[in-house]
Coordinates of C-alpha atoms in Angstrom, one line a residue:
M7 CA 51.5 -26.8 0.9
R8 CA 53.0 -27.8 -2.4
R9 CA 53.8 -24.8 -4.0
G10 CA 56.2 -23.7 -0.8
L11 CA 57.7 -27.4 -0.7
P12 CA 60.4 -25.7 -3.4
V13 CA 60.8 -22.6 -1.7
L14 CA 61.4 -24.5 1.5
L15 CA 63.9 -26.8 -0.1
A16 CA 65.7 -23.8 -1.9
G17 CA 66.1 -21.7 1.5
A18 CA 67.6 -25.0 3.1
A19 CA 69.7 -25.4 1.0
L20 CA 70.9 -22.1 0.7
L21 CA 71.6 -22.6 4.2
A22 CA 73.6 -25.7 4.5
A23 CA 75.9 -24.0 1.7
C24 CA 76.6 -21.2 4.4
G25 CA 77.5 -23.6 7.4
R26 CA 81.1 -23.6 8.9
P27 CA 83.1 -26.2 8.4
A28 CA 83.8 -28.9 11.2
E29 CA 87.6 -27.5 11.4
Q30 CA 86.9 -23.7 11.8
Q31 CA 83.8 -24.5 14.5
D32 CA 86.2 -24.2 17.7
A33 CA 88.6 -21.5 15.6
A34 CA 87.0 -18.4 17.0
P35 CA 84.5 -18.9 19.6
G36 CA 81.8 -16.8 20.5
A37 CA 81.3 -16.1 17.0
S38 CA 79.0 -16.6 14.5
A39 CA 78.6 -16.7 10.3
L40 CA 76.4 -13.8 10.3
S41 CA 78.9 -11.5 12.9
A42 CA 80.1 -8.7 11.0
P43 CA 82.6 -9.1 7.7
D44 CA 85.9 -10.7 7.9
E45 CA 88.1 -7.0 8.0
T46 CA 91.6 -8.8 8.1
P47 CA 93.4 -8.9 4.4
A48 CA 93.8 -12.5 3.1
A49 CA 96.9 -13.7 2.0
P50 CA 97.4 -13.1 -1.9
L51 CA 96.3 -16.2 -3.9
S52 CA 98.5 -17.6 -6.3
P53 CA 97.8 -18.0 -10.1
A54 CA 96.5 -20.8 -11.4
S55 CA 99.2 -20.8 -14.1
A56 CA 102.1 -20.5 -11.4
A57 CA 102.8 -24.2 -11.1
P58 CA 101.2 -27.6 -12.4
V59 CA 98.4 -29.0 -10.4
R60 CA 99.1 -30.8 -7.3
P61 CA 97.9 -33.7 -6.3
A62 CA 97.2 -33.2 -2.5
L63 CA 95.2 -29.5 -4.1
L64 CA 93.3 -31.1 -5.8
A65 CA 92.3 -33.8 -3.2
A66 CA 91.8 -30.9 -0.5
G67 CA 90.1 -28.7 -3.1
Q68 CA 87.2 -32.0 -3.7
K69 CA 86.8 -32.2 -0.5
S70 CA 86.3 -28.5 0.2
Y71 CA 83.8 -28.5 -2.8
A72 CA 81.5 -31.1 -1.4
V73 CA 81.6 -29.5 1.9
H74 CA 80.6 -25.7 0.3
C75 CA 79.5 -26.2 -2.8
A76 CA 77.9 -29.2 -3.8
G77 CA 74.9 -28.8 -1.8
C78 CA 73.9 -26.1 -4.1
H79 CA 76.1 -27.2 -7.7
G80 CA 75.8 -30.6 -7.6
E81 CA 78.1 -33.3 -6.8
V82 CA 80.6 -32.9 -9.6
A83 CA 79.5 -29.4 -10.4
E84 CA 76.9 -30.9 -13.2
G85 CA 74.6 -28.2 -11.2
D86 CA 71.7 -28.1 -9.4
F87 CA 69.9 -25.8 -7.9
G88 CA 73.0 -23.5 -8.3
P89 CA 74.5 -23.3 -12.0
P90 CA 76.7 -26.3 -13.0
L91 CA 80.5 -25.1 -12.9
A92 CA 82.1 -27.1 -15.1
G93 CA 81.7 -28.6 -18.6
A94 CA 80.1 -26.8 -21.8
A95 CA 76.8 -25.8 -19.5
A96 CA 79.2 -23.9 -17.4
G97 CA 80.2 -21.2 -20.2
D98 CA 82.7 -18.5 -19.2
L99 CA 82.8 -20.2 -15.4
T100 CA 85.4 -22.8 -16.6
D101 CA 87.8 -19.6 -17.7
F102 CA 87.7 -18.1 -14.1
D103 CA 91.2 -17.4 -13.0
L104 CA 91.7 -17.5 -9.3
A105 CA 91.4 -13.8 -8.8
D106 CA 88.2 -14.4 -11.0
F107 CA 87.0 -17.0 -8.9
S108 CA 87.7 -15.1 -5.8
R109 CA 86.1 -12.6 -6.7
A110 CA 82.6 -14.6 -7.5
I111 CA 82.8 -16.3 -4.2
R112 CA 84.1 -13.8 -1.8
E113 CA 82.2 -11.1 -3.5
G114 CA 79.6 -11.8 -5.9
W115 CA 80.7 -10.5 -8.9
T116 CA 81.6 -12.4 -12.1
A117 CA 84.4 -11.1 -14.2
R118 CA 82.6 -9.3 -16.4
G119 CA 80.7 -7.5 -13.6
E120 CA 77.4 -9.4 -13.2
L121 CA 75.9 -9.8 -10.3
L122 CA 75.5 -13.7 -8.5
S123 CA 72.5 -12.7 -6.8
S124 CA 71.3 -16.3 -5.0
M125 CA 75.4 -16.8 -4.0
P126 CA 76.2 -16.8 -0.8
R127 CA 79.3 -14.6 0.2
L128 CA 81.9 -16.8 1.6
T129 CA 84.5 -14.8 3.5
S130 CA 88.3 -16.0 4.2
S131 CA 87.0 -16.7 7.7
L132 CA 84.5 -19.0 6.1
L133 CA 86.6 -20.8 3.4
P134 CA 89.9 -19.9 4.0
D135 CA 91.9 -19.4 0.6
T136 CA 93.9 -22.6 0.6
A137 CA 90.5 -24.2 0.2
L138 CA 89.4 -21.6 -2.3
E139 CA 92.3 -22.2 -4.7
G140 CA 91.9 -26.4 -3.9
I141 CA 88.1 -26.0 -4.8
H142 CA 89.5 -23.6 -8.4
T143 CA 91.8 -26.2 -9.1
Y144 CA 89.6 -29.3 -8.6
L145 CA 86.6 -27.5 -10.8
R146 CA 89.3 -26.7 -13.4
S147 CA 89.8 -30.7 -13.2
L148 CA 86.7 -31.3 -14.4
E149 CA 86.8 -29.3 -17.7

């Protein structure tokens, strides 16, 4: 029984990370998180260096991080079940530009082409581009 508990907890953490935010619950009636991938092309993400950090984007990013990421990566990205996403322990993850970050979240690949096998894939229907950009901005602020 003791050996199965860590596996059960890890599975629960992964399932919690895959949940849709409350504002998305009514957006697609009848749609499920397990339905076919979103085939609608997402609006292009703006580059991280295009503008100075906007306080509203940073605050929204912190909130989105708490909903979508903290369950695996810790409350302040220090690492937990998932790897750390900020600080020296995060390594090259803190150097991801917005396009690299998007590829990691949406497709599960690092900028160096390494597979993020345990990373849940969050399509734009589960995590809108504006929320993804906010999370990226928030993580960059933790460096």
